[in-house]
Coordinates of C-alpha atoms and ligand atoms in Angstrom, one line a residue:
X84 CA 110.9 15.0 74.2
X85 CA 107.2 16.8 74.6
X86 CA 106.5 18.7 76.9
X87 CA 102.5 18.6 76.1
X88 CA 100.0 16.0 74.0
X89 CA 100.0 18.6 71.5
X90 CA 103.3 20.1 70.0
X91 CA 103.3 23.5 69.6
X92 CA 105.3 25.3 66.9
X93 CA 105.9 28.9 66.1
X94 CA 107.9 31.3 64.3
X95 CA 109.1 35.1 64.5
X96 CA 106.0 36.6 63.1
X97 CA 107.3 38.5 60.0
X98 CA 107.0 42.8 59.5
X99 CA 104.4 44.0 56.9
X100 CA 107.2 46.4 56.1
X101 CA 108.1 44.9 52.8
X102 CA 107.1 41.4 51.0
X103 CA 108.5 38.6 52.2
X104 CA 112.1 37.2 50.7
X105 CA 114.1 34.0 50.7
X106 CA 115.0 34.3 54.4
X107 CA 111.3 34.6 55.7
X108 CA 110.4 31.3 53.6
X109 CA 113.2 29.2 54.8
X110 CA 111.8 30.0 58.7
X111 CA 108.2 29.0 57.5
X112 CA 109.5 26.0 55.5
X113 CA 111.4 25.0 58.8
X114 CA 108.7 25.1 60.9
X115 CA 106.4 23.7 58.4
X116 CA 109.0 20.3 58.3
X117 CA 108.7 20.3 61.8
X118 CA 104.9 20.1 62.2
X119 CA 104.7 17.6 59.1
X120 CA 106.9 15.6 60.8
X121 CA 105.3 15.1 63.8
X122 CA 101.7 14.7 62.1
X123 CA 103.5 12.1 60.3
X124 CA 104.4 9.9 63.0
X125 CA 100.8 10.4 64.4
X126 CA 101.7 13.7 66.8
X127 CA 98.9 16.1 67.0
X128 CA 100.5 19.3 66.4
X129 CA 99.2 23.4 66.3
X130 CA 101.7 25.0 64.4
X131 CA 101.2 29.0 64.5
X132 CA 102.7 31.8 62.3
X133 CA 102.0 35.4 61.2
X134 CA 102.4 39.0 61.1
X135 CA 103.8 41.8 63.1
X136 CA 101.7 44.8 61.7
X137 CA 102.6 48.0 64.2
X138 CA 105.7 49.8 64.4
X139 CA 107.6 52.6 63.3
X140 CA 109.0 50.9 60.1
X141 CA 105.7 49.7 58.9
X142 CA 104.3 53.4 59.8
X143 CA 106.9 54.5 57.4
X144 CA 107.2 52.3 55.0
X145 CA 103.2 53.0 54.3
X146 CA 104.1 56.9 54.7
X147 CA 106.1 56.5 51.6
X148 CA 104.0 54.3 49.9
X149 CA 101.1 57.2 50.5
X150 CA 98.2 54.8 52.5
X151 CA 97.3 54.3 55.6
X152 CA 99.3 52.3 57.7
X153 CA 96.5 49.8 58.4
X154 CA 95.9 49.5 54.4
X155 CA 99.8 49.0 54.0
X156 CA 100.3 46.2 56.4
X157 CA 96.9 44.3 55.2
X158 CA 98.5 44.5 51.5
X159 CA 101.7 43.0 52.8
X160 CA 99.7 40.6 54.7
X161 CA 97.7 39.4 52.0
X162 CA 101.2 39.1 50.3
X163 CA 102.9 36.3 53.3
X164 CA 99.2 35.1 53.2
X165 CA 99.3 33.9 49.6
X166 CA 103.6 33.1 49.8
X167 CA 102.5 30.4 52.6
X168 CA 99.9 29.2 50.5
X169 CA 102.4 28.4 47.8
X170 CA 105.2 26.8 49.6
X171 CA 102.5 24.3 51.2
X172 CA 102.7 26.1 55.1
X173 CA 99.9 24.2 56.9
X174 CA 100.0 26.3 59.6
X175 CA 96.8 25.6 62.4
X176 CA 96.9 28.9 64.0
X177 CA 97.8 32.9 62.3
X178 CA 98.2 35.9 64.4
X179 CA 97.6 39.3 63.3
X180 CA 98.8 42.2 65.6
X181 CA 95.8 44.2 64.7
X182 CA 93.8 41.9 65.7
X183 CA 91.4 43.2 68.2
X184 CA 91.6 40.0 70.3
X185 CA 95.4 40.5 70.7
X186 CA 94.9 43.9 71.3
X187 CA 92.8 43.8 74.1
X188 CA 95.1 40.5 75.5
X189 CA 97.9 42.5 75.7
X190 CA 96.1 45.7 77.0
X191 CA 95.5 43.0 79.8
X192 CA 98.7 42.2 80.5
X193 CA 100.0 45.9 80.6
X194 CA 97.7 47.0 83.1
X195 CA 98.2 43.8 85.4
X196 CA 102.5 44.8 85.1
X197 CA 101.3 48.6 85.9
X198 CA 98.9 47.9 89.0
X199 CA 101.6 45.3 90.5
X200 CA 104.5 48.2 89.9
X201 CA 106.9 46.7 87.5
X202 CA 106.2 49.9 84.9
X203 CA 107.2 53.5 86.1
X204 CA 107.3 56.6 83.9
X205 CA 111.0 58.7 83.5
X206 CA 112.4 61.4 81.4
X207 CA 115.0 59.9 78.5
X208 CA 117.7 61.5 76.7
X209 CA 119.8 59.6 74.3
X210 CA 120.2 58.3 70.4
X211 CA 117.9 56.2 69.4
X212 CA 118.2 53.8 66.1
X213 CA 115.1 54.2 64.2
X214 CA 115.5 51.5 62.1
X215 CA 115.5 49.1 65.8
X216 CA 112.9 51.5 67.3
X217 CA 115.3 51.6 70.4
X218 CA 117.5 53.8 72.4
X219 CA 120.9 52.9 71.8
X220 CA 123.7 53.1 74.7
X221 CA 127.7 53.0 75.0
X222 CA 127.5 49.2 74.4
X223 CA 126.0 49.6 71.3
X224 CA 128.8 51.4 70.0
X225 CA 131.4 50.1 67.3
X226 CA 135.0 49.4 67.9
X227 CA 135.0 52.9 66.4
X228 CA 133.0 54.8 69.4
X229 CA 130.4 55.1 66.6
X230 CA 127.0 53.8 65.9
X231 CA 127.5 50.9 63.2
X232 CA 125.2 51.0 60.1
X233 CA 123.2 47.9 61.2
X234 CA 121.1 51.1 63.7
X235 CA 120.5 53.1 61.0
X236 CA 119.6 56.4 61.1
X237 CA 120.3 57.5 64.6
X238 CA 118.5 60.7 65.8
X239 CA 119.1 62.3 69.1
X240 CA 115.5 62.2 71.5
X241 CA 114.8 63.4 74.7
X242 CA 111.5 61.6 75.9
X243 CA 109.3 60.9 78.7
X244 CA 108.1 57.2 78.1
X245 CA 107.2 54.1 80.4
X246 CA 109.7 51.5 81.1
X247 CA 109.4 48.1 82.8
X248 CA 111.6 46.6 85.3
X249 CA 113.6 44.2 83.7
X250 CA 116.4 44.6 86.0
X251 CA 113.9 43.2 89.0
X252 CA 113.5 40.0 86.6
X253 CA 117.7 39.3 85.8
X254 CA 118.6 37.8 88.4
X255 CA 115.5 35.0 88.1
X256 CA 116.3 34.9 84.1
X257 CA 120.2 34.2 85.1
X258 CA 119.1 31.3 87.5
X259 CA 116.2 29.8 85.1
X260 CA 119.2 29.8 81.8
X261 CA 121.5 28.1 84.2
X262 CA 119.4 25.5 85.4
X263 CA 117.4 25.3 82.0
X264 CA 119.9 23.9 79.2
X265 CA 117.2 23.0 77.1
X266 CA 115.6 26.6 76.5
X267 CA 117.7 27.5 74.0
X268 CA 118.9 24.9 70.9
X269 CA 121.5 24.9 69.5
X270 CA 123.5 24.9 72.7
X271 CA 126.0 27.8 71.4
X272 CA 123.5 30.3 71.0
X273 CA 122.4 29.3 74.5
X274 CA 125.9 30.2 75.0
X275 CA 125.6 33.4 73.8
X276 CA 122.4 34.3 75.6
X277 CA 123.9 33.8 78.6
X278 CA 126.7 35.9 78.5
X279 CA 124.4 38.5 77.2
X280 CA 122.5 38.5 80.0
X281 CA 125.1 38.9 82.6
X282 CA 126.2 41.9 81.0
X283 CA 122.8 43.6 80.0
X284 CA 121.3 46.2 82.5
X285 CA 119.0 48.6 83.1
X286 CA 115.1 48.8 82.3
X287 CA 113.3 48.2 79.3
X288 CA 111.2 51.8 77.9
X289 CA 108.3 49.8 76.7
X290 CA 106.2 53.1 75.5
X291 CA 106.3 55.5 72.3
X292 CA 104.8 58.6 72.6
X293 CA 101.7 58.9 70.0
X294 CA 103.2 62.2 68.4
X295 CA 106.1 60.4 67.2
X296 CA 104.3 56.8 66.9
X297 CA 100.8 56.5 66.1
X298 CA 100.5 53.1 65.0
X299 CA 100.7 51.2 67.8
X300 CA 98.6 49.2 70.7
X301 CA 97.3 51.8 73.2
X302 CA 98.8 51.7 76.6
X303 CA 95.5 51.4 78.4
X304 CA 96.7 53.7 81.7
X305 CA 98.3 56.7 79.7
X306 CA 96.4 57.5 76.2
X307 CA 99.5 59.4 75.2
X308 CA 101.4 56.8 74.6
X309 CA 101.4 53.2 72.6
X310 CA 103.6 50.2 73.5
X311 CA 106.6 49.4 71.8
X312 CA 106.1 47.1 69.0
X313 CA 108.3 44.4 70.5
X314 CA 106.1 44.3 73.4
X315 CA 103.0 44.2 71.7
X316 CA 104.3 41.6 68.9
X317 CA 106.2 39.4 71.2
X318 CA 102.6 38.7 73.3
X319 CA 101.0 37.0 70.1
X320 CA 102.8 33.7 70.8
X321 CA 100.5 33.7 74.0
X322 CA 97.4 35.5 72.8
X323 CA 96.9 33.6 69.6
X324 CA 97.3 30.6 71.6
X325 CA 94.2 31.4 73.6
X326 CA 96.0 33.8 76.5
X327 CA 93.1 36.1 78.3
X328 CA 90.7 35.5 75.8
X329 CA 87.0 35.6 75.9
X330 CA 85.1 32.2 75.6
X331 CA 83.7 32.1 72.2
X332 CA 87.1 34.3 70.6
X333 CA 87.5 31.6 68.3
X334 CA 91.1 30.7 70.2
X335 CA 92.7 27.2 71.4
X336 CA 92.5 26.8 75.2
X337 CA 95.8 28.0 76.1
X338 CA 96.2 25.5 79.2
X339 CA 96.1 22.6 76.6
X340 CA 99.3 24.4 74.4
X341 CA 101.1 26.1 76.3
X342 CA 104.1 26.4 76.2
X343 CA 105.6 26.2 72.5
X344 CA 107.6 22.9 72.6
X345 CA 109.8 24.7 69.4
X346 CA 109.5 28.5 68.8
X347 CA 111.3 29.2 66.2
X348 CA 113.0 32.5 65.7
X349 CA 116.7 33.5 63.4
X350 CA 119.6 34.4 65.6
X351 CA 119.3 38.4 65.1
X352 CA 116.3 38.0 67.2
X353 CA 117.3 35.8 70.0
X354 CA 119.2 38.9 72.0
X355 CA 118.0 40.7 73.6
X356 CA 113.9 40.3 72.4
X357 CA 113.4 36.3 72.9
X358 CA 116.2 35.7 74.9
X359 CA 115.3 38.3 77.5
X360 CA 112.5 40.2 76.9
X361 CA 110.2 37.6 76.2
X362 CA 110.8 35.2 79.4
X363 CA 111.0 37.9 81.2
X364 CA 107.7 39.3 80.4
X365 CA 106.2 36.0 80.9
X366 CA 107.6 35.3 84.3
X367 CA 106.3 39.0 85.3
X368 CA 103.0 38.4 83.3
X369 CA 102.7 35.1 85.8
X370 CA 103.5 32.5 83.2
X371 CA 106.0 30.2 84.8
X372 CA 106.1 27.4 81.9
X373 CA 108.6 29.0 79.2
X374 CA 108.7 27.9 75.3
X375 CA 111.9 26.2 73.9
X376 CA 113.8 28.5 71.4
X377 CA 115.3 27.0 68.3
X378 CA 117.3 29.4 66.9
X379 CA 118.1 29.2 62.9
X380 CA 121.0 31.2 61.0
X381 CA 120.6 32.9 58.0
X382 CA 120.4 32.7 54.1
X383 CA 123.1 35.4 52.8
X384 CA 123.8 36.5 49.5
X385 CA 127.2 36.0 48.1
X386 CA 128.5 36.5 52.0
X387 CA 126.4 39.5 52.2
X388 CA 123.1 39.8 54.3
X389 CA 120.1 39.9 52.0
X390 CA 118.4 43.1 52.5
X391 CA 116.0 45.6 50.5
X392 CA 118.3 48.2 50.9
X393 CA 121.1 45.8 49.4
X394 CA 119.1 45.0 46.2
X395 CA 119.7 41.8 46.7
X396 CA 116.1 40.4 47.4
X397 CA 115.1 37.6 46.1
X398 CA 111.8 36.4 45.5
X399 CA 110.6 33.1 46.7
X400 CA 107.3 33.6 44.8
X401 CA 109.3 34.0 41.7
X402 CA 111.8 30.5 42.6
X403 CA 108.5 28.5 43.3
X404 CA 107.3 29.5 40.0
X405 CA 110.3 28.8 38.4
X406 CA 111.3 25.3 39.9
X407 CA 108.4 24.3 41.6
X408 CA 107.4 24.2 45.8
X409 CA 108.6 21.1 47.3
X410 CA 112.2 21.9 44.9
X411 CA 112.6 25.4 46.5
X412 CA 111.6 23.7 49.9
X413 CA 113.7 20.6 49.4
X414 CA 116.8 23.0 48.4
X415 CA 116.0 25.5 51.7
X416 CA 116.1 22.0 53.9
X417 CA 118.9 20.9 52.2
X418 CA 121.6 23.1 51.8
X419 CA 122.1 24.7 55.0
X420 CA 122.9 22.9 58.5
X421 CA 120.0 24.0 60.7
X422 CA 121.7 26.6 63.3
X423 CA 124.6 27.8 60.8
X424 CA 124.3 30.5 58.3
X425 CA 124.6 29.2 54.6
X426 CA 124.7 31.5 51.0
X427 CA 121.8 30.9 48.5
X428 CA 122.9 30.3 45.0
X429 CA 120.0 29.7 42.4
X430 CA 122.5 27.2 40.8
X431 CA 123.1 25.0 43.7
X432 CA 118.8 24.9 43.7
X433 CA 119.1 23.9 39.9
X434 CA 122.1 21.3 40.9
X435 CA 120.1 19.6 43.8
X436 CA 117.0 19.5 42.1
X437 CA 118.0 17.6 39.1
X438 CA 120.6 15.5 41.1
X439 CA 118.7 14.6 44.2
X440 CA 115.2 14.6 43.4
X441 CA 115.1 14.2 39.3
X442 CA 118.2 11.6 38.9
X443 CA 118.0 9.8 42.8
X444 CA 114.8 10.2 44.1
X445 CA 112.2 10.5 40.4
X446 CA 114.2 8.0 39.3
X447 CA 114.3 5.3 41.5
X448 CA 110.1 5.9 41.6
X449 CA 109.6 5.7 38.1
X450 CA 112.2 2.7 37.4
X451 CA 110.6 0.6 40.1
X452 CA 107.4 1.3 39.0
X453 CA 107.8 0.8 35.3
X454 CA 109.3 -2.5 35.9
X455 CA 106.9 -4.1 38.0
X456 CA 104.7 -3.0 35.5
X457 CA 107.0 -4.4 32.6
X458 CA 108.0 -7.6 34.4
X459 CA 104.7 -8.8 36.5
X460 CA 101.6 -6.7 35.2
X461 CA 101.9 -4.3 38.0
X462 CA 101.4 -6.9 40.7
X463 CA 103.8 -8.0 43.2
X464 CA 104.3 -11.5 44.8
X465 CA 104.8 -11.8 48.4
X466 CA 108.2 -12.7 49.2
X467 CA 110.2 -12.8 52.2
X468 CA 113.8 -11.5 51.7
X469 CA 115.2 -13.8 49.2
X470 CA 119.1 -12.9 48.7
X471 CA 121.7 -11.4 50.9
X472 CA 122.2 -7.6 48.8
X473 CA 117.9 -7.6 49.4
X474 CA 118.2 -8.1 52.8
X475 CA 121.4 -5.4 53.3
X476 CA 118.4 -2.8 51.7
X477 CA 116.2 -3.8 54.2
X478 CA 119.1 -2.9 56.8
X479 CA 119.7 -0.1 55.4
X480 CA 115.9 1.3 55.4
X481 CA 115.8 0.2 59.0
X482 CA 118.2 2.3 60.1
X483 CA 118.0 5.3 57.6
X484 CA 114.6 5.7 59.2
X485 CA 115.8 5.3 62.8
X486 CA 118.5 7.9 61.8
X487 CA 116.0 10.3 60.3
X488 CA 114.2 11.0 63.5
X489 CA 117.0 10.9 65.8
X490 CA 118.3 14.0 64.1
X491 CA 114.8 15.7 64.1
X492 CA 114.5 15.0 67.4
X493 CA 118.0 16.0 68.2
X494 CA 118.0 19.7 67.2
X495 CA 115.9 19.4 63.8
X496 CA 118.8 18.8 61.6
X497 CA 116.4 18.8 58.6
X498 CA 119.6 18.5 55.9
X499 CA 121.3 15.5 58.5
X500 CA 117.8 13.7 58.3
X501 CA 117.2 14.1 54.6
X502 CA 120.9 12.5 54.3
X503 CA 120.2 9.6 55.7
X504 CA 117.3 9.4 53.2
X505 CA 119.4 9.9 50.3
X506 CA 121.8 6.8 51.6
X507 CA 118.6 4.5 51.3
X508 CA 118.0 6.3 47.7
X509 CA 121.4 5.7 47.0
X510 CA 121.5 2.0 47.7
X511 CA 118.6 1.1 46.1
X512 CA 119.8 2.7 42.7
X513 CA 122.7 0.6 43.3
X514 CA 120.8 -2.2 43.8
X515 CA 119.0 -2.0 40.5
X516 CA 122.0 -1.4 39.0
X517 CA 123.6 -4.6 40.8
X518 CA 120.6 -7.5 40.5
X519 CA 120.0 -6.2 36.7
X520 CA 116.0 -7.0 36.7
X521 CA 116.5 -6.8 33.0
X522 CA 118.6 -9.6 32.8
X523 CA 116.6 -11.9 35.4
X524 CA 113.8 -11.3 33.4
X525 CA 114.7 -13.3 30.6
X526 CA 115.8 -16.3 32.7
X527 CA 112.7 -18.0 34.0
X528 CA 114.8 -19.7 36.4
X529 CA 115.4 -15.9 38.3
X530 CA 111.4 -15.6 38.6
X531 CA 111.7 -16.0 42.3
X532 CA 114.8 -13.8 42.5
X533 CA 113.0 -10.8 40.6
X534 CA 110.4 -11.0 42.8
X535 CA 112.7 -10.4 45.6
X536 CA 114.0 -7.7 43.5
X537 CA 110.8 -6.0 42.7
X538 CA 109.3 -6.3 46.4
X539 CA 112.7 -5.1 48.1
X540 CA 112.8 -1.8 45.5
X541 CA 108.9 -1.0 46.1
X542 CA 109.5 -0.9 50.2
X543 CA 113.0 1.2 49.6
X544 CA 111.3 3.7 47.1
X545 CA 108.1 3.6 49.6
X546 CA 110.0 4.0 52.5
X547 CA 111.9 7.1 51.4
X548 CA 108.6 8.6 49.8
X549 CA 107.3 8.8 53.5
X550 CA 110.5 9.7 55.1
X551 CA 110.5 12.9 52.9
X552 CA 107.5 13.5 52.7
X553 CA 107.4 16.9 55.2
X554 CA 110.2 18.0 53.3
X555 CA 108.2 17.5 49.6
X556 CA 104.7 16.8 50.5
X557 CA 103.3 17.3 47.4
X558 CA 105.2 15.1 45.2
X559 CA 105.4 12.4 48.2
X560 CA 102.1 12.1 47.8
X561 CA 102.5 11.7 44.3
X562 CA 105.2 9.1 44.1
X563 CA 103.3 7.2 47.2
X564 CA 100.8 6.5 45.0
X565 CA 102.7 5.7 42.0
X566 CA 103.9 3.1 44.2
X567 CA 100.5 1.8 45.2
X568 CA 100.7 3.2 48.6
X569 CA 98.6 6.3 48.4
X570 CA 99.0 7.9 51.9
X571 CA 100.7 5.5 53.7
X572 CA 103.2 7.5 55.8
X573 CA 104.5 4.6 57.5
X574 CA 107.9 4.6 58.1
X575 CA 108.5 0.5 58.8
X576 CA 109.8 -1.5 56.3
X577 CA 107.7 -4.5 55.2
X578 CA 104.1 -2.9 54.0
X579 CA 104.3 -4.9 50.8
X580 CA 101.7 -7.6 50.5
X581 CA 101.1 -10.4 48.7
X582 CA 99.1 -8.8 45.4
X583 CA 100.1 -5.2 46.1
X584 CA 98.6 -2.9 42.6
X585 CA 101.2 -0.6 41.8
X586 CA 100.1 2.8 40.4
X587 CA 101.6 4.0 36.9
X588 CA 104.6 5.4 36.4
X589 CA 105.0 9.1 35.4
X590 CA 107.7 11.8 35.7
X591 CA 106.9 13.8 39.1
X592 CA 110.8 15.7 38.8
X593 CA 110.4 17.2 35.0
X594 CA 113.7 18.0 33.4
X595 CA 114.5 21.9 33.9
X596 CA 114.6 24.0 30.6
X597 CA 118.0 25.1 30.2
X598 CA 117.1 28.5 29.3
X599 CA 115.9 28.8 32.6
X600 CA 118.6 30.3 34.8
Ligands
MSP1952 N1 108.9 41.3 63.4 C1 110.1 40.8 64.0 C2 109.8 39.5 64.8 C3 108.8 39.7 65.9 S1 108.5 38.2 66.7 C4 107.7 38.6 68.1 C5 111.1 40.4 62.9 N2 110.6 40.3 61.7 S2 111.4 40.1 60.4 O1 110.5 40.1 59.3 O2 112.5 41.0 60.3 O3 112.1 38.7 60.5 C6 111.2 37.6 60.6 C7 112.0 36.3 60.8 O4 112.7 36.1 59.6 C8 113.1 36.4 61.9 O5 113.2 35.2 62.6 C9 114.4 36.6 61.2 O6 115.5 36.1 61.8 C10 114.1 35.8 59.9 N3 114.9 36.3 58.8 C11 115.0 37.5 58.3 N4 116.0 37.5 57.3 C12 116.6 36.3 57.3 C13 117.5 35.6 56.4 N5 118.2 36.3 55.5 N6 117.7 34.3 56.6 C14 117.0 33.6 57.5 N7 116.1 34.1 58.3 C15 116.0 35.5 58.3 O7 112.2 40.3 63.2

């Protein structure tokens, strides 16, 4: 399924607008699962993220605020900076669109399309959406004949500006989506892509004049003007992964990445910019090799799109304070079917976090561990597979971890894969429950058969440490080594030897304070 020795992951890079909210963390988290997932089973990866500074709403959004554009986006910045940090993002690579390395990338790029003729300049008049930074046509219009609120404010403009022949590149992009199944996942949205782009014509204006829009890249032929923020933040997939730089920038060598083997973006955003824009400018840029989109839905808000202007933010900072990081990740993984839309609900986080990871998960750890220590000193025998339920856990672990990566590997169904965990968790409470160690214990002639016990729990509670462990690294790691397996990400069953220490048991899933809401 790779395309390239190294797999390379990246995300829409956010606006320094406003702070980041739920919506911007579950695309990080994603991507994030992805990567660990792969450096799990021994993949190199180079996973890159960041920020999309320019643009009309950051220009205003700091207007408001009273600061400089440059000092507004490096305050939101620091903000998705420190909001990664928390939720465990261990992303290799970060782009910044003010970066003076991507600048002078995608100054590069603009003159190239300028001195081979696929930019011309022509006078505009039409209404333009502020809020999209684009000039809006017929199609755009409601079943109404109006302009729906999802544009904005819509002012009337009459402009000269640049514009780049898109309509030269349609026909190729038509062929290249027909032949190319696999650029878009899931399938449907490929779907959808498609039939946008036999209906979409016409040019794309890929200029703002400087009196309206000063924060932008300069165009390097026409000092009037700077490029529309789409075109300028679209190019950081490339230039942060070492397009046109300068040896010594500090860059990966782009040969050795390229191109993104999952670039990961929310549906809003897959028509037309990634969809169309974005192949398009590669294939006219000279880039023949184009990324794989996987396109996510979205976190709403009791059916209703989570927006600053709705008031109905909410803070991801404030949830991983409140319930911890690997719980807010576990419950972004979990509840919502990579692809479809889902609606948060802080409950459902408090349900699924006491349920799945304290009662299932914490508690299969810690009662595994406390009984080897109770029953054997903390040391396990070596035994085989001694009884027939024993050896149906084993089965089980086999094939939970088969199906695990099948569905990561078939469309990154993060909540299918962490299922098939929780049917290995599952059984081996049951299986506690079932061969009563308790009882075995006080019948020297079940010695052998608590072995078999003890060794079969320690490889099910070991195997599903690793197999969620890019979901909850942090307290993975934690019940790996309460489980004497510190860092062993294995994903076989059978790593128990004869001898094996066990660590000590303590609660890595506290119970939540029911004040807490
Ligand atoms: N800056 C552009 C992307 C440029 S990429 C060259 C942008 N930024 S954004 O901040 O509005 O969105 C960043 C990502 O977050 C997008 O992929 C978007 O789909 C995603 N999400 C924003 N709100 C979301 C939800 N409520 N739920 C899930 N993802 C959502 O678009």
């Amino acid at each position: 399924m790779m395309s390239a020795e190294i797999f390379f992951i990246t995300t829409a890079i956010d606006y320094t607008n406003a702070p980041p909210h739920i919506g911007h963390a579950y695309e990080k988290v994603l991507a994030d699962v992805i990567a660990r997932w792969h450096r799990d089973r021994g993949r190199p990866v180079f996973f890159l993220t960041g920020v999309d500074q320019h643009g009309q709403k950051v220009q205003q959004s700091a207007e408001r605020a009273g600061v400089p554009p440059a000092e507004f986006a490096r305050e939101i910045t620091a903000k998705f900076k420190a909001l990664w940090v928390k939720l465990g993002i261990a992303n290799d690579g970060w782009a910044e669109t003010t970066d003076l390395r991507h600048v002078a990338a995608v100054q590069d790029v603009l003159r190239q399309l300028h001195d081979q003729g696929d930019l011309y300049k022509a006078r505009h008049s039409g209404h333009y959406s502020v809020r999209q930074e684009q000039f809006l046509t017929d199609k755009e219009r409601n079943e109404q004949g109006e302009f729906g609120p999802e544009w904005g404010e819509v002012v009337f403009l009459e402009e000269e500006n640049w514009y780049f022949r898109l309509s030269k590149y349609r026909p190729w992009l038509a062929e290249y989506l027909a032949a190319h199944p696999e650029f878009v996942t899931p399938a449907f949205r490929g779907t959808e892509l498609a039939n946008a782009v036999a209906k979409e014509a016409g040019d794309l204006c890929i200029s703002r004049p400087k009196s309206r829009l000063a924060w932008g890249i300069e165009l390097p032929f026409d000092r009037d003007y700077v490029t529309y923020v789409w075109f300028d933040a679209l190019m950081n997939y490339a230039t942060f992964a070492g397009y046109r730089a300068r040896d010594g920038a500090g860059l990966p060598d782009f040969e050795s990445l390229w191109p993104c083997d999952a670039h990961v973006i929310g549906k809003d955003i897959l028509v037309p910019a990634h969809g169309i824009y974005w192949p398009v400018m590669l294939k006219a840029a000279g880039i023949e090799a184009m990324p794989k989109l996987l396109v996510h839905g979205w976190w709403n808000l009791g059916g209703a799109k989570v927006s600053k202007s709705a008031g109905n933010i909410i803070d991801p900072d404030v949830l991983a304070d409140r319930y911890g990081t690997d719980a807010l990740r576990y419950y972004l993984m979990r509840d919502i079917a990579t692809g479809q839309d889902a609606d948060f609900n802080e409950d459902r986080l408090r349900t699924r976090y006491q349920a799945d990871l304290a009662n299932d998960l914490g508690n299969l750890v810690n009662r595994t561990v406390s009984m080897a220590h109770r029953y054997r000193g903390g040391v396990l025998a070596e035994v085989g597979v001694t009884d027939a339920e024993a050896f149906a856990l084993r089965e089980l672990g086999i094939e939970a971890a088969r199906n695990f990566d099948t569905a990561m590997e078939d469309g990154f169904r993060v909540h299918a894969a962490l299922e098939s965990a929780w049917l290995l968790i599952t059984a081996a409470n049951a299986h506690v429950e079932k061969s009563a160690p308790w009882k075995l214990a006080k019948d020297p002639a079940e010695a052998a058969r608590l072995d078999g016990v003890l060794v079969a729990l320690v490889e099910a509670a070991r195997l599903a440490s690793a197999l969620v462990h890019p979901v909850i690294p942090a307290a993975a790691d934690t019940l790996l080594e309460q489980l004497g397996f510190s860092g062993d990400l294995s994903t076989q069953w059978g790593r128990v030897r004869a001898g094996h220490r066990l660590g000590q048991a303590a609660p890595v899933f506290p119970r939540l304070e029911s004040q807490e809401s």
